[in-house]
Coordinates of C-alpha atoms and ligand atoms in Angstrom, one line a residue:
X1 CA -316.9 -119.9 148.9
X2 CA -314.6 -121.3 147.0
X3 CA -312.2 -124.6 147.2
X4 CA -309.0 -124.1 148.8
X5 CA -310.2 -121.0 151.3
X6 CA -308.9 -121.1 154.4
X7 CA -312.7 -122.4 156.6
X8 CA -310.1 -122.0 160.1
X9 CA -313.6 -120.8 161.7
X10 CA -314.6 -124.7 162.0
X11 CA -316.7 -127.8 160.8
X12 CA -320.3 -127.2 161.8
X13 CA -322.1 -130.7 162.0
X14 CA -325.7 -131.1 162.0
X15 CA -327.2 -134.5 162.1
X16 CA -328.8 -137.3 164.2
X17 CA -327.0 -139.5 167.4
X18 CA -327.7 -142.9 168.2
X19 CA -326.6 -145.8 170.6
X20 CA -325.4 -148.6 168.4
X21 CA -325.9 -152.3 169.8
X22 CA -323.7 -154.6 167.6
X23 CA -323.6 -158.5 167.1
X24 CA -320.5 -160.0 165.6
X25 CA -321.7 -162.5 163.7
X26 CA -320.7 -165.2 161.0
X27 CA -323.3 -164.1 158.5
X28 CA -326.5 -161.6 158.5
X29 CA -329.3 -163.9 158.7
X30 CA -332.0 -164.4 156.0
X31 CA -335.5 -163.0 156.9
X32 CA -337.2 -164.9 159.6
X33 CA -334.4 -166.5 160.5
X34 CA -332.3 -166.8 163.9
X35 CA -328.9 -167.5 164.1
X36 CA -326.3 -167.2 167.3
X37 CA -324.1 -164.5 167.3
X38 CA -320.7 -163.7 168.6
X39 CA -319.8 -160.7 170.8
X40 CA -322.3 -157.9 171.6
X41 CA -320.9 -154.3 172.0
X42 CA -322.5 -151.1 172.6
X43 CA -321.1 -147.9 171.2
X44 CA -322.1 -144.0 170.3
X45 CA -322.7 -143.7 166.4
X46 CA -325.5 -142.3 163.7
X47 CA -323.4 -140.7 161.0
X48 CA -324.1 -137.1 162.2
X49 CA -322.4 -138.0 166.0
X50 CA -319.7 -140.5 164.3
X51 CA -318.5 -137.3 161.6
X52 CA -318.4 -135.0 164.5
X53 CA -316.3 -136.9 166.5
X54 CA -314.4 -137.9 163.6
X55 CA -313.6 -134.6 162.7
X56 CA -313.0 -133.8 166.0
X57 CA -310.2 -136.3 166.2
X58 CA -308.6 -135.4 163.1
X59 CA -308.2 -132.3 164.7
X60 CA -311.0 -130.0 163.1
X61 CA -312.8 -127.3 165.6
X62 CA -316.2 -128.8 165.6
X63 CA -319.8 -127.3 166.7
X64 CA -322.6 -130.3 166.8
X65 CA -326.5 -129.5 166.1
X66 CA -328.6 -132.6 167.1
X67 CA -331.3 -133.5 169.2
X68 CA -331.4 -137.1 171.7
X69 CA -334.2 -138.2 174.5
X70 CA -333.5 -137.1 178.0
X71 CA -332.8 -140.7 178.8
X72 CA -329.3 -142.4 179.8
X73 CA -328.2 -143.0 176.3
X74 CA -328.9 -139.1 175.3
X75 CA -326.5 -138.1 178.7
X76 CA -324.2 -140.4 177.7
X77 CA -323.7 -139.3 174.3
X78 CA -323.5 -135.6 175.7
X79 CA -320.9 -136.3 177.8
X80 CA -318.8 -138.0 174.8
X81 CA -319.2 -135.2 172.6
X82 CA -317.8 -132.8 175.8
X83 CA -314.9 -135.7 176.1
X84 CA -314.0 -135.1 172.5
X85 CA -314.2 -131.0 172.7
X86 CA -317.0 -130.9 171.1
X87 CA -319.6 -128.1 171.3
X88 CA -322.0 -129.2 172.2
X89 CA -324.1 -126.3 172.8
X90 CA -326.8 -127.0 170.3
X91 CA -327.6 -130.7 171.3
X92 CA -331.1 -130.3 172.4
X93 CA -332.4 -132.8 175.2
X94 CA -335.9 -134.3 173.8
X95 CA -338.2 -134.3 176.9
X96 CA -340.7 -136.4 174.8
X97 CA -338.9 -139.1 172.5
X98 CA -336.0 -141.3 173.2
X99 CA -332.8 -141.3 172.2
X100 CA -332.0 -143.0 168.7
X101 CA -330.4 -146.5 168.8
X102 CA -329.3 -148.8 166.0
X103 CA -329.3 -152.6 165.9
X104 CA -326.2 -153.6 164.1
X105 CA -324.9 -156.7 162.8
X106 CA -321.5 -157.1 161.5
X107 CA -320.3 -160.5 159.6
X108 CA -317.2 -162.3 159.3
X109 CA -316.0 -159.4 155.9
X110 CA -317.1 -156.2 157.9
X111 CA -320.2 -156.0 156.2
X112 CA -323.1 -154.3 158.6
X113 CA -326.7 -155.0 158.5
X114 CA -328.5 -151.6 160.1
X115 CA -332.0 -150.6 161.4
X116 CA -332.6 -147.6 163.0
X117 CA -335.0 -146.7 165.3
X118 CA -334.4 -142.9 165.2
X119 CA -336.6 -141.1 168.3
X120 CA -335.9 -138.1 169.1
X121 CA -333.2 -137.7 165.7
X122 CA -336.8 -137.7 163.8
X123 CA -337.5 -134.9 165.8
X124 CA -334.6 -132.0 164.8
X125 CA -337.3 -129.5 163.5
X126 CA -336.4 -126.8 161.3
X127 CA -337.3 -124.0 164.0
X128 CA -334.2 -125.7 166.0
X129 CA -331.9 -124.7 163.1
X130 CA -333.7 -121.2 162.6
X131 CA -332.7 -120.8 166.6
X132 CA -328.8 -121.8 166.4
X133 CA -328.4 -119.8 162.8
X134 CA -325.7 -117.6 163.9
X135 CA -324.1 -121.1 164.3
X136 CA -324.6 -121.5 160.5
X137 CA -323.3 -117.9 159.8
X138 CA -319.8 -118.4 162.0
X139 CA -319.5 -122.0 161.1
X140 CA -316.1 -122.4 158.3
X141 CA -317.8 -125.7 156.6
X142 CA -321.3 -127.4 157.8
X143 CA -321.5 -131.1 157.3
X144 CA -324.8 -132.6 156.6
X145 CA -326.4 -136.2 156.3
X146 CA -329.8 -138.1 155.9
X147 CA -330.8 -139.2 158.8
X148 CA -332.6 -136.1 159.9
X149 CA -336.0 -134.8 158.3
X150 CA -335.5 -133.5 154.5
X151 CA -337.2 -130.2 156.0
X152 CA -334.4 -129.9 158.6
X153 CA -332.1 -130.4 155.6
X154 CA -333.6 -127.8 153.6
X155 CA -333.4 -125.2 156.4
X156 CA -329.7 -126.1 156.8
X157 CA -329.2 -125.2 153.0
X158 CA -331.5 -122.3 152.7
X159 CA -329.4 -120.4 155.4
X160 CA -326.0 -122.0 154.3
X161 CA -326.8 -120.3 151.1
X162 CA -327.9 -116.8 152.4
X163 CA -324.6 -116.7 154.0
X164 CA -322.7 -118.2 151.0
X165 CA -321.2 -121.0 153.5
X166 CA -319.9 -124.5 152.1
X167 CA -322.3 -127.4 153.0
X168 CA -321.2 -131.0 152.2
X169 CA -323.7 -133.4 152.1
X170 CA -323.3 -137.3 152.9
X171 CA -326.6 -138.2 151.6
X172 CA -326.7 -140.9 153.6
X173 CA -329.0 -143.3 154.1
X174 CA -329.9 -143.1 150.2
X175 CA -333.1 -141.3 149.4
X176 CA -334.0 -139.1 146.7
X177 CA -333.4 -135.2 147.2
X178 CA -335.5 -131.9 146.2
X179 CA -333.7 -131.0 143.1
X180 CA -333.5 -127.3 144.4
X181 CA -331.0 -128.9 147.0
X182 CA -328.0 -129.5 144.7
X183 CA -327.4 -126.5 143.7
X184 CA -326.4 -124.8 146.6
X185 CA -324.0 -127.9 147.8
X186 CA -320.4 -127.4 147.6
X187 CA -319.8 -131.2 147.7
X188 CA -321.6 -134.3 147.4
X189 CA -319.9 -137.8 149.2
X190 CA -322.5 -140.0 147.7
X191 CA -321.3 -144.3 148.2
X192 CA -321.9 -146.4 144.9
X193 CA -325.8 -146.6 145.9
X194 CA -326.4 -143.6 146.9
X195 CA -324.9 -142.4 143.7
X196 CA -327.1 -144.8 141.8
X197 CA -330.1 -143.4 143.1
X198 CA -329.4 -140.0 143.1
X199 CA -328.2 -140.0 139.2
X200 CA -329.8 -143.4 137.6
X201 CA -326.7 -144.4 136.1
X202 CA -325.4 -148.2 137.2
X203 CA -322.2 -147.7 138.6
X204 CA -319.9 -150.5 137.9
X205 CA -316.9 -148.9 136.3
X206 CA -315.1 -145.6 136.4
X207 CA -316.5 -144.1 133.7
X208 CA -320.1 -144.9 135.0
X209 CA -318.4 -142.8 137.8
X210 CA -317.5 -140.2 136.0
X211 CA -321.2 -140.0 134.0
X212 CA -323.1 -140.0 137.8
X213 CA -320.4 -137.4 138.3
X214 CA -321.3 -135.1 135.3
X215 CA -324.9 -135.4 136.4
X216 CA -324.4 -134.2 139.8
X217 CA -322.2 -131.4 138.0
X218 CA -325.2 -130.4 135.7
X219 CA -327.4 -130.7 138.9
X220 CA -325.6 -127.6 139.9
X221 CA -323.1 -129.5 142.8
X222 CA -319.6 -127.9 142.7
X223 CA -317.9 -130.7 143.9
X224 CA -319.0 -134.7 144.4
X225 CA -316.8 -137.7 145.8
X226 CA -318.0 -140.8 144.9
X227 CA -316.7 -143.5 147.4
X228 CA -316.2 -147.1 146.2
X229 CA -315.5 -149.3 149.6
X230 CA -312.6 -151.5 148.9
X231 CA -312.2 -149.5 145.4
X232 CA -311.1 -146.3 146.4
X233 CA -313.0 -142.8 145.4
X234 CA -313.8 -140.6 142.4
X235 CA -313.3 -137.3 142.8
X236 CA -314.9 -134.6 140.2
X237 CA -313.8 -131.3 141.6
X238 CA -312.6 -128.4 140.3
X239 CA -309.1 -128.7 140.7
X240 CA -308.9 -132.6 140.3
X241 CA -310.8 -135.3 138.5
X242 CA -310.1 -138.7 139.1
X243 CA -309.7 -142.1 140.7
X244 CA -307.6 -142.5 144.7
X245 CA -307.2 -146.3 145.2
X246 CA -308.6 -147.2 148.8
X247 CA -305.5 -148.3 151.6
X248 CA -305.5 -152.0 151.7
X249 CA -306.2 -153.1 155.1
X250 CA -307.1 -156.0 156.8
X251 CA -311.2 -155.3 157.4
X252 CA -313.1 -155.6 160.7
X253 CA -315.7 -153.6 160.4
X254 CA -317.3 -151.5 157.7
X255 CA -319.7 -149.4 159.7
X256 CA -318.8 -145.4 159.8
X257 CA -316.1 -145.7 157.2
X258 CA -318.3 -143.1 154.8
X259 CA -319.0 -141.1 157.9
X260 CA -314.8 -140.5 159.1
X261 CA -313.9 -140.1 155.1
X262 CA -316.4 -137.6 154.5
X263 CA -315.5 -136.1 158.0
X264 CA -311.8 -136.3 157.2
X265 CA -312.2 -134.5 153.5
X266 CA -314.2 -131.5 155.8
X267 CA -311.0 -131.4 158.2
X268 CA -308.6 -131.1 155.5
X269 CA -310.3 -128.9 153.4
X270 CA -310.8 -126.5 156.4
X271 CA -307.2 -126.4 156.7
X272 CA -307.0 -125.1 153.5
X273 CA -305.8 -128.7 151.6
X274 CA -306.9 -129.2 148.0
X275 CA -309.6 -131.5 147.1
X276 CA -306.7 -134.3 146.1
X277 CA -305.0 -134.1 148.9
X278 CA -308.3 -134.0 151.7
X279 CA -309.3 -137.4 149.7
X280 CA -305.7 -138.7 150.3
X281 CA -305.9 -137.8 153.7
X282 CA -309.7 -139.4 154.0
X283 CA -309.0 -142.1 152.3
X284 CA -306.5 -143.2 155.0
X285 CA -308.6 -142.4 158.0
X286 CA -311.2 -144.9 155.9
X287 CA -308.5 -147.6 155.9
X288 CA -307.8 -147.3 159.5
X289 CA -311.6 -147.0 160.8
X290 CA -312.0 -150.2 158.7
X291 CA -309.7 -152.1 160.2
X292 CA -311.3 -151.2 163.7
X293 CA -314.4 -152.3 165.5
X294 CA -317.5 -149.8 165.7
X295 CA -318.2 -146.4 164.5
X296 CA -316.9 -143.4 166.8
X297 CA -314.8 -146.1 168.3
X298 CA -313.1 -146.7 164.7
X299 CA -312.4 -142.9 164.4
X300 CA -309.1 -142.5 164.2
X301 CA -306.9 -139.8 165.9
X302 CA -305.0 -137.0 164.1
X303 CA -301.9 -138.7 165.3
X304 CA -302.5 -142.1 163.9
X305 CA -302.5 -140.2 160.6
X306 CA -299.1 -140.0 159.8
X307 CA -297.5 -136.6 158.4
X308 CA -296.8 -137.2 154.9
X309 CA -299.9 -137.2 152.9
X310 CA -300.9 -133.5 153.9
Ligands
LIG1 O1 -323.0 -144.8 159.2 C1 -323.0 -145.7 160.3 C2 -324.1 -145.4 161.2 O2 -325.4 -145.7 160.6 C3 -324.1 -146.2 162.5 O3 -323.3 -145.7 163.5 C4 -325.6 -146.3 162.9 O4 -325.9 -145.5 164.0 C5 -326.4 -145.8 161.6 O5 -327.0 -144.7 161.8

């Protein structure tokens, strides 16, 4: 499909859940160290759960395909997604492994320190996706990330391309990707690292942005988005190349900014917005889930977002 169709049938998300436990803290400790904390919060995240609800709040018609433990933190997390209209018809309930939780800490900047113990998230099979494909066929734009099995992935694409559908991928956490994968990805929302790995090149300037970018072009990706943090994004599309500064805010926490940007560019291309304009737009909802605490607590709502830049 191509950028700038009208995807009005909805944001298919497929990805992993988790229960995040966060420590405030002055600074991440060193290995084998202790150090006291501040505040400890629990709230829902994993970057499949925190684009879904992001995109949900930005107003998008999202489906969600993920699997959690049949344990208090998997009920919990349905009953979210139902809270934020969410369907959440394929969230399978894992009678065998628990739900995924992440232990989080966040220092004094907004930088976030993350291990994941991903139970049942491990556990999304590729006969799940082969049993929700008509999801895949109806769905306007799937979103995908990393922190589900690579096979899972590779169904998600395989059928995605069958029935010429857009996937974007957040190929998030960074790990290197079957090359066969690129080529049927309408966009890539690689961070700095995860651009590094994926093309080799060092990124510590815009043009090394624009050389990862060329490299994920030759790769066979339509479109990539490189986001930068505090430094904005570079965009390779078709209908726009270029640098959008980031929306300086005051930070409080990092975590999930990649996730509600790359769930904001879905919304607004979905509503038909160019690639410019869906990075303008994400690039705001970044700034404000910044300058919030936690990940699908960050998310911001489609009114916070002003009406100008769309
Ligand atoms: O992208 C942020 C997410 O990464 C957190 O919500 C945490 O669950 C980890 O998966």
């Amino acid at each position: 499909m191509k950028e700038g169709q009208n995807d009005s049938a909805g944001i298919l998300v497929i990805g992993s859940s988790n229960t995040d436990m966060v420590v405030k803290s002055n600074r991440i400790p060193l290995p084998g160290e202790t150090i006291l904390g501040g505040n400890f919060f629990m709230n829902p995240g994993d970057k499949g759960a925190n684009q879904a609800v992001a995109a949900a709040r930005l107003g998008g018609k999202v489906t969600f395909i993920a699997r959690v433990g049949s344990d208090i933190f998997g009920e919990q997390a349905i009953a979210h997604f139902k809270q934020e209209g969410i369907d959440t018809f394929g969230v399978i309930v894992d009678p065998h492994h628990a739900s995924g939780v992440a232990l989080i800490t966040v220092d004094e900047f907004g930088e976030n320190c993350i291990v994941v113990a991903s139970g049942a998230n491990g556990f999304l099979l590729p006969e799940d996706i082969l049993q929700h494909k008509n999801k895949i066929a109806e769905a306007g734009i799937i979103l995908l990330q990393l922190e589900i099995s690579i096979e899972t992935v590779n169904e998600v694409v395989a059928i995605a391309r069958t029935n010429q559908k857009k996937v974007i991928l957040n190929p998030a956490p960074a790990c290197s990707l079957p090359k066969e994968i690129f080529t049927d990805l309408f966009l890539l929302t690689p961070n700095r690292l995860e651009a590094e790995m994926l093309t080799g090149i060092k990124i510590e300037s815009l043009s090394d942005c624009e050389n990862a970018a060329q490299i994920f072009k030759a790769k066979g990706v339509c479109n990539s988005i490189i986001t930068l943090g505090e430094n904005g994004a570079y965009v390779n599309s078709k209908t726009f190349a270029g640098h959008i500064p980031s929306i300086k805010v005051q930070v409080a926490d990092t975590t999930a900014a990649g996730d509600v940007f790359t769930a904001a560019v879905a919304v607004a291309l979905a509503e038909d917005q160019s690639m410019e304009t869906a990075v303008r737009f994400a690039t705001k909802a970044a700034a404000i889930s910044v300058s919030r605490q936690g990940a699908q607590a960050s998310a911001p709502y489609r009114k916070e977002m002003g009406g100008d830049e769309r």
